[in-house]
Short mmCIF file of C-alpha atoms in Angstrom, two decimals:
data_model
loop_
_atom_site.label_atom_id
_atom_site.label_comp_id
_atom_site.label_asym_id
_atom_site.label_seq_id
_atom_site.Cartn_x
_atom_site.Cartn_y
_atom_site.Cartn_z
CA MET A 1 0.00 0.00 0.00
CA GLY A 2 1.06 3.60 -0.32
CA ALA A 3 0.83 6.98 1.31
CA TRP A 4 -0.22 10.25 -0.37
CA LYS A 5 1.65 13.52 -0.54
CA GLN A 6 0.58 16.68 -2.38
CA PHE A 7 3.10 18.37 -4.67
CA LEU A 8 3.64 22.11 -4.42
CA ALA A 9 4.47 24.39 -7.34
CA SER A 10 8.02 24.66 -6.02
CA ASP A 11 8.37 20.87 -6.30
CA LEU A 12 8.11 20.95 -10.11
CA ILE A 13 10.89 22.11 -12.44
CA VAL A 14 10.61 21.96 -16.25
CA ALA A 15 13.98 22.35 -17.99
CA PRO A 16 14.94 22.18 -21.68
CA PHE A 17 17.37 19.45 -22.65
CA GLU A 18 19.08 19.34 -26.04
CA VAL A 19 19.82 15.97 -27.64
CA ASN A 20 21.78 15.20 -30.80
CA LYS A 21 21.91 12.26 -33.17
CA GLY A 22 24.20 11.64 -36.11
CA PHE A 23 23.07 10.32 -39.50
CA SER A 24 24.89 9.14 -42.60
CA PHE A 25 23.01 8.31 -45.79
CA PRO A 26 24.37 7.26 -49.17
CA TYR A 27 22.14 8.53 -51.94
CA SER A 28 20.60 5.07 -52.41
CA GLN A 29 18.91 5.50 -49.00
CA TRP A 30 17.67 9.08 -49.38
CA GLN A 31 14.18 8.00 -50.44
CA THR A 32 14.06 4.42 -49.18
CA GLY A 33 16.25 4.24 -46.07
CA SER A 34 18.20 1.22 -44.90
CA ASN A 35 15.01 -0.55 -43.78
CA GLY A 36 12.87 0.41 -46.77
CA GLN A 37 11.15 3.27 -44.95
CA PRO A 38 11.25 6.73 -46.61
CA VAL A 39 14.00 9.02 -45.32
CA GLY A 40 12.70 11.96 -47.35
CA ILE A 41 15.90 13.79 -48.29
CA ASP A 42 15.34 15.64 -51.58
CA ARG A 43 17.78 17.08 -54.10
CA PHE A 44 17.23 19.85 -56.62
CA VAL A 45 19.14 21.63 -59.35
CA GLY A 46 18.28 25.28 -59.90
CA VAL A 47 19.09 26.96 -63.22
CA ASN A 48 19.03 30.60 -64.24
CA THR A 49 16.53 30.01 -67.03
CA ASP A 50 17.07 33.39 -68.68
CA TYR A 51 19.57 31.50 -70.83
CA TYR A 52 17.05 29.03 -72.21
CA THR A 53 14.18 29.59 -74.58
CA ASN A 54 12.66 26.20 -73.88
CA SER A 55 9.32 26.74 -72.17
CA THR A 56 9.59 23.60 -70.02
CA LEU A 57 12.08 25.33 -67.75
CA THR A 58 9.89 28.36 -67.08
CA GLY A 59 6.45 26.79 -67.15
CA GLN A 60 4.74 24.18 -65.02
CA LEU A 61 6.29 21.01 -63.66
CA THR A 62 7.20 18.68 -66.49
CA SER A 63 8.21 15.08 -66.92
CA SER A 64 10.50 15.64 -69.89
CA LEU A 65 12.89 18.23 -71.21
CA SER A 66 13.73 18.86 -74.81
CA GLY A 67 15.21 21.43 -77.14
CA SER A 68 18.31 23.30 -75.99
CA VAL A 69 18.23 22.02 -72.39
CA PRO A 70 21.56 20.33 -71.47
CA SER A 71 21.38 16.56 -71.18
CA TYR A 72 22.95 16.52 -67.71
CA LEU A 73 19.74 18.06 -66.31
CA ALA A 74 17.68 15.06 -67.40
CA ASP A 75 17.83 13.45 -63.97
CA PHE A 76 16.12 16.46 -62.39
CA THR A 77 13.17 16.82 -64.75
CA GLN A 78 10.62 16.20 -62.01
CA TYR A 79 11.38 19.70 -60.70
CA ASN A 80 11.20 23.10 -62.28
CA GLN A 81 14.81 24.30 -62.32
CA GLY A 82 13.86 27.94 -62.88
CA LEU A 83 11.59 28.01 -59.84
CA VAL A 84 14.23 26.33 -57.68
CA TYR A 85 16.84 28.91 -58.73
CA ASN A 86 14.57 31.91 -58.10
CA SER A 87 13.15 30.57 -54.83
CA VAL A 88 16.56 29.94 -53.29
CA LYS A 89 17.80 33.32 -54.51
CA GLN A 90 14.79 35.11 -53.00
CA LEU A 91 15.04 33.39 -49.62
CA TYR A 92 18.77 33.35 -48.99
CA TYR A 93 20.70 35.53 -51.46
CA THR A 94 18.75 38.71 -52.29
CA ASN A 95 21.25 40.82 -50.31
CA PHE A 96 24.23 39.18 -52.03
CA LEU A 97 23.63 39.62 -55.75
CA SER A 98 26.44 42.13 -56.29
CA SER A 99 28.65 41.55 -53.23
CA SER A 100 29.53 38.36 -51.37
CA THR A 101 29.56 40.31 -48.10
CA GLY A 102 26.11 41.81 -48.58
CA ASP A 103 24.44 44.68 -50.41
CA ASN A 104 23.67 47.47 -47.97
CA VAL A 105 21.54 50.47 -48.90
CA SER A 106 21.17 53.88 -47.30
CA GLN A 107 17.92 54.20 -45.41
CA PRO A 108 16.68 57.13 -43.29
CA VAL A 109 15.73 56.64 -39.66
CA LEU A 110 12.07 57.15 -38.77
CA ILE A 111 11.30 59.21 -35.66
CA PRO A 112 7.60 58.56 -34.96
CA GLY A 113 5.42 61.51 -34.10
CA PHE A 114 2.09 61.82 -32.33
CA ASN A 115 0.45 60.68 -35.56
CA SER A 116 1.62 59.92 -39.10
CA SER A 117 1.74 63.60 -40.00
CA GLY A 118 4.26 64.14 -37.20
CA ASP A 119 6.68 61.40 -38.34
CA VAL A 120 10.15 62.67 -39.15
CA LEU A 121 12.85 61.00 -41.28
CA ILE A 122 16.38 61.97 -40.26
CA GLY A 123 19.83 60.83 -41.33
CA LYS A 124 20.64 57.59 -43.12
CA ILE A 125 22.02 54.25 -42.06
CA GLU A 126 23.56 51.47 -44.13
CA SER A 127 21.57 48.26 -43.73
CA PRO A 128 20.42 45.31 -45.85
CA LEU A 129 16.97 45.26 -47.39
CA TYR A 130 16.10 41.60 -46.79
CA ASP A 131 16.36 38.92 -44.13
CA ASN A 132 18.42 36.17 -45.73
CA PHE A 133 18.65 33.96 -42.63
CA LEU A 134 22.30 34.61 -41.79
CA GLN A 135 23.76 31.84 -39.64
CA SER A 136 26.29 33.82 -37.61
CA THR A 137 27.10 37.37 -36.51
CA LEU A 138 30.37 37.35 -38.46
CA VAL A 139 30.74 39.16 -41.77
CA PRO A 140 28.64 37.07 -44.17
CA ASN A 141 30.19 35.33 -47.16
CA ARG A 142 27.61 34.33 -49.74
CA PHE A 143 27.94 34.16 -53.49
CA TRP A 144 25.09 33.76 -55.96
CA PRO A 145 25.80 32.89 -59.60
CA THR A 146 23.88 35.29 -61.87
CA ALA A 147 25.27 34.32 -65.26
CA SER A 148 22.84 33.02 -67.85
CA GLY A 149 22.48 29.29 -67.45
CA ALA A 150 24.17 29.30 -64.03
CA GLU A 151 23.11 26.38 -61.86
CA VAL A 152 22.99 25.67 -58.14
CA GLY A 153 22.49 22.45 -56.22
CA VAL A 154 20.14 22.13 -53.27
CA ILE A 155 19.79 19.32 -50.73
CA SER A 156 16.69 19.54 -48.55
CA ILE A 157 16.66 17.52 -45.32
CA PRO A 158 13.21 16.99 -43.73
CA SER A 159 12.60 18.32 -40.23
CA LYS A 160 11.78 14.83 -38.99
CA LEU A 161 15.51 14.11 -39.40
CA PHE A 162 17.21 17.35 -38.34
CA GLY A 163 14.77 18.26 -35.53
CA ASP A 164 15.11 21.92 -34.52
CA TYR A 165 18.18 22.51 -36.67
CA ILE A 166 21.21 20.81 -38.17
CA GLN A 167 24.06 20.74 -35.67
CA PRO A 168 26.79 23.14 -36.89
CA ASN A 169 30.12 21.55 -37.86
CA SER A 170 28.40 18.23 -38.53
CA ILE A 171 27.78 18.24 -42.29
CA LYS A 172 29.96 16.06 -44.51
CA LEU A 173 29.35 15.59 -48.23
CA ILE A 174 31.43 12.98 -50.03
CA VAL A 175 31.14 13.76 -53.74
CA PRO A 176 32.56 11.44 -56.41
CA TYR A 177 33.03 13.04 -59.82
CA GLU A 178 35.17 12.92 -62.94
CA GLU A 179 37.42 15.51 -64.55
CA ASP A 180 39.29 14.73 -67.78
CA SER A 181 38.24 11.07 -67.50
CA ILE A 182 39.83 10.83 -64.06
CA SER A 183 37.73 9.92 -61.02
CA TYR A 184 37.98 12.05 -57.89
CA SER A 185 36.37 12.19 -54.46
CA LEU A 186 35.62 15.60 -53.01
CA LEU A 187 34.86 16.16 -49.31
CA ILE A 188 32.76 19.22 -48.49
CA SER A 189 31.92 20.19 -44.90
CA ASP A 190 30.42 23.16 -43.07
CA ASP A 191 32.48 25.54 -40.96
CA GLY A 192 29.87 26.03 -38.22
CA GLY A 193 29.03 29.51 -39.49
CA GLY A 194 26.78 28.53 -42.38
CA ASN A 195 29.46 28.11 -45.07
CA LEU A 196 30.30 25.02 -47.14
CA ILE A 197 34.05 24.56 -47.32
CA ILE A 198 36.15 22.15 -49.36
CA ASP A 199 37.98 20.02 -46.83
CA GLY A 200 41.58 21.06 -46.27
CA THR A 201 41.07 24.52 -47.79
CA ASP A 202 39.37 27.80 -46.93
CA ILE A 203 37.40 27.82 -50.18
CA ASN A 204 33.69 28.54 -49.83
CA VAL A 205 31.45 26.69 -52.32
CA GLY A 206 28.01 27.27 -50.80
CA ASN A 207 25.98 27.75 -47.67
CA VAL A 208 23.94 25.90 -45.05
CA ILE A 209 20.73 27.15 -43.45
CA TYR A 210 20.80 25.08 -40.28
CA PRO A 211 17.22 25.64 -38.99
CA HIS A 212 15.75 25.00 -42.46
CA GLY A 213 17.71 21.85 -43.27
CA MET A 214 18.94 23.42 -46.52
CA ILE A 215 22.38 22.70 -48.04
CA ILE A 216 23.06 24.95 -51.05
CA TYR A 217 25.97 24.37 -53.41
CA THR A 218 26.64 27.50 -55.50
CA ASN A 219 29.97 26.50 -57.12
CA SER A 220 31.19 29.88 -55.91
CA ALA A 221 34.93 29.45 -56.43
CA SER A 222 37.19 28.69 -59.37
CA TYR A 223 40.73 27.37 -59.44
CA SER A 224 43.83 27.62 -61.50
CA ASN A 225 45.01 24.41 -63.13
CA GLU A 226 48.39 25.02 -61.56
CA GLY A 227 49.47 23.61 -58.24
CA TYR A 228 47.89 20.82 -56.25
CA GLY A 229 44.27 21.49 -57.10
CA ILE A 230 41.49 20.33 -54.80
CA SER A 231 42.27 16.66 -54.16
CA PHE A 232 43.13 15.23 -50.77
CA TYR A 233 46.67 14.95 -49.53
CA GLY A 234 47.88 11.35 -49.59
CA THR A 235 45.54 10.20 -52.36
CA GLY A 236 46.46 9.25 -55.89
CA GLU A 237 44.89 12.41 -57.24
CA TYR A 238 46.95 14.75 -55.02
CA GLY A 239 49.13 16.96 -57.19
CA SER A 240 47.10 16.29 -60.34
CA GLY A 241 46.23 19.95 -60.67
CA VAL A 242 42.47 19.58 -60.76
CA GLY A 243 41.40 23.17 -61.31
CA VAL A 244 37.68 23.10 -62.05
CA LEU A 245 35.03 22.58 -59.39
CA PRO A 246 32.33 20.07 -60.18
CA SER A 247 29.05 21.59 -61.33
CA ALA A 248 25.92 21.51 -59.19
CA SER A 249 24.52 18.61 -61.18
CA ASP A 250 27.80 16.73 -60.62
CA VAL A 251 27.63 17.35 -56.87
CA ILE A 252 23.97 16.40 -56.55
CA ASN A 253 24.53 13.05 -58.23
CA ASN A 254 23.51 9.47 -57.60
CA ASN A 255 26.62 8.48 -55.64
CA ILE A 256 27.01 11.19 -53.00
CA THR A 257 26.98 10.43 -49.28
CA LEU A 258 25.55 12.91 -46.77
CA SER A 259 26.36 12.93 -43.06
CA PHE A 260 24.97 15.34 -40.46
CA SER A 261 23.78 15.55 -36.86
CA SER A 262 20.35 16.63 -35.73
CA SER A 263 19.55 18.82 -32.76
CA TYR A 264 16.27 18.49 -30.88
CA THR A 265 15.11 20.05 -27.64
CA ILE A 266 13.08 17.94 -25.28
CA TYR A 267 11.62 19.21 -22.02
CA GLU A 268 12.38 17.31 -18.86
CA ALA A 269 9.96 17.63 -15.97
CA GLN A 270 11.52 17.02 -12.57
CA TYR A 271 9.28 16.29 -9.60
CA LYS A 272 10.83 16.68 -6.16
CA CYS A 273 9.23 14.37 -3.64
CA THR A 274 10.46 15.29 -0.15
CA LEU A 275 9.79 13.01 2.80
CA ARG A 276 10.04 15.02 6.02
CA GLU A 277 11.68 13.42 9.04
CA SER A 278 8.29 13.12 10.71
CA GLU A 279 6.54 11.55 7.68
CA PHE A 280 6.24 8.00 6.38
CA ASN A 281 7.86 6.45 9.44
CA ALA A 282 5.18 3.79 9.78
CA THR A 283 4.15 1.09 7.38
CA LEU A 284 0.76 0.40 5.82
CA ASN A 285 1.80 -2.92 4.38
CA PRO A 286 -0.78 -5.62 5.29
CA SER A 287 2.01 -8.17 5.77
CA ALA A 288 3.32 -6.10 8.69
CA GLN A 289 0.06 -6.41 10.61
CA LYS A 290 -0.86 -9.07 13.06
CA SER A 291 -2.61 -11.92 11.33
CA GLY A 292 -6.29 -12.60 11.81
CA SER A 293 -7.77 -15.54 13.66
CA VAL A 294 -10.29 -18.29 13.08
CA VAL A 295 -13.45 -18.03 15.20
CA GLU A 296 -16.29 -20.53 15.69
CA VAL A 297 -19.87 -19.35 15.50
CA SER A 298 -22.69 -21.88 16.01
CA GLY A 299 -20.49 -24.73 14.86
CA SER A 300 -19.20 -22.85 11.80
CA TYR A 301 -15.69 -21.53 11.45
CA PHE A 302 -14.92 -18.10 10.05
CA TYR A 303 -11.72 -16.19 9.41
CA GLN A 304 -11.66 -12.89 11.24
CA ARG A 305 -9.46 -10.26 9.58
CA ALA A 306 -6.78 -8.45 11.55
CA ASP A 307 -7.68 -5.15 13.20
CA GLY A 308 -4.67 -3.35 11.79
CA THR A 309 -2.47 -3.84 14.82
CA LEU A 310 1.19 -3.99 13.77
CA SER A 311 3.26 -7.06 14.43
CA ASN A 312 5.70 -6.93 17.30
CA ASN A 313 8.74 -6.99 14.99
CA VAL A 314 7.83 -3.63 13.38
CA THR A 315 6.92 -1.67 16.47
CA GLY A 316 10.40 -1.16 17.82
CA SER A 317 12.08 2.24 17.88
CA TYR A 318 14.66 1.09 15.30
CA PHE A 319 12.11 0.00 12.70
CA SER A 320 12.13 2.04 9.46
CA PRO A 321 10.01 1.33 6.39
CA TYR A 322 11.59 1.22 2.94
CA VAL A 323 10.47 3.06 -0.18
CA THR A 324 10.60 1.01 -3.39
CA THR A 325 8.12 2.75 -5.75
CA VAL A 326 6.84 6.25 -6.38
CA GLY A 327 3.58 6.80 -8.27
CA LEU A 328 2.34 10.08 -9.74
CA TYR A 329 -1.42 10.70 -9.61
CA ASP A 330 -3.70 13.40 -10.95
CA GLU A 331 -6.31 15.27 -8.93
CA ALA A 332 -8.79 12.43 -9.46
CA GLN A 333 -6.26 9.96 -8.07
CA ASN A 334 -5.68 8.32 -11.44
CA LEU A 335 -2.25 6.75 -11.66
CA LEU A 336 -0.26 8.53 -14.42
CA ALA A 337 3.31 7.30 -14.00
CA VAL A 338 5.29 4.84 -11.89
CA GLY A 339 8.93 5.19 -10.91
CA LYS A 340 10.93 2.28 -9.51
CA LEU A 341 13.97 2.89 -7.32
CA ALA A 342 17.11 0.94 -8.14
CA GLN A 343 17.10 -0.44 -4.59
CA PRO A 344 14.85 -0.05 -1.55
CA LEU A 345 15.41 3.26 0.23
CA PRO A 346 14.92 3.44 4.02
CA THR A 347 13.18 6.53 5.37
CA SER A 348 14.87 8.54 8.07
CA ALA A 349 13.47 9.75 11.40
CA THR A 350 16.22 12.34 11.81
CA THR A 351 16.57 14.04 8.40
CA ASP A 352 14.51 14.80 5.30
CA THR A 353 14.72 12.44 2.33
CA THR A 354 14.25 13.74 -1.23
CA ILE A 355 13.42 11.56 -4.23
CA LEU A 356 13.72 13.13 -7.70
CA ILE A 357 11.49 11.86 -10.52
CA ASN A 358 12.52 12.94 -14.06
CA ILE A 359 10.09 12.62 -16.97
CA ASP A 360 11.06 13.52 -20.55
CA LYS A 361 8.26 15.11 -22.52
#
């Protein structure tokens, strides 16, 4: 049996608790997963369609491309490349069309008056026009290709995988591609500030919007064919002088592997159950009571239950009951949760005893 105790508001603490989990998916699992269940990672190629006259790139969604559209876009025909290009530009790059560090404009400061007729505009400040979801307070570094026919690659991770946001410094893209009939493997990672960097260099090739699950490859750097190029030290390609970055359609290909960590906040409720030194020092367990007796009434025998008197072995001054289980009840005394202690806990007649119950919501 148990004893009741009312919680006070001060006995309840709700605290946020951030958890992380790492994922790694080869492209073959992006839509099916390792167990056949959909993962839901999508890939897109966006193209500046001002270069093309073919209406399929500027019209509705289409299942086929024809005319002057490059053949390497054939794998992405289920999406409208023009809409992808313009949508990403509008959301994340509208302040960076002429400068990789941002396009600021002069705007006057409004001093509000008693009513609109009393408003006064004074001075000017340099500030951006749009909110492009910058991922750090450092000087931004974003490049957006505006040439005709320019293309960008987009990987969209569903929120069911990344939670509240992608954990910074966790993104790894392993990109196999070919240049001059030679196969290479390119490793791209994020720098924790929203930039995609080629591993082992300081070269920015795109951006990450952590709370949106968006990885955007803009092919924003070019290389000279001289020197060691972009291959990894210690590999057969090192020193080959690879000077051209893979295009967006090469990066968003069928053989890439994506790794990242999710970040999700759960709320942990902590209930503090305090047993005062004067409380719960007696037991209500029926097995600790004196047993009943058999009585005879008019030749019939009946069992007479005990009267609740405790047995002699639990009435001494050194007897202390043990706590093994804590149950949480609502106002209607409905059992909501049960917590089991790792081992029985004796109550104390000289000091308070506190039991903490943690529940993750």
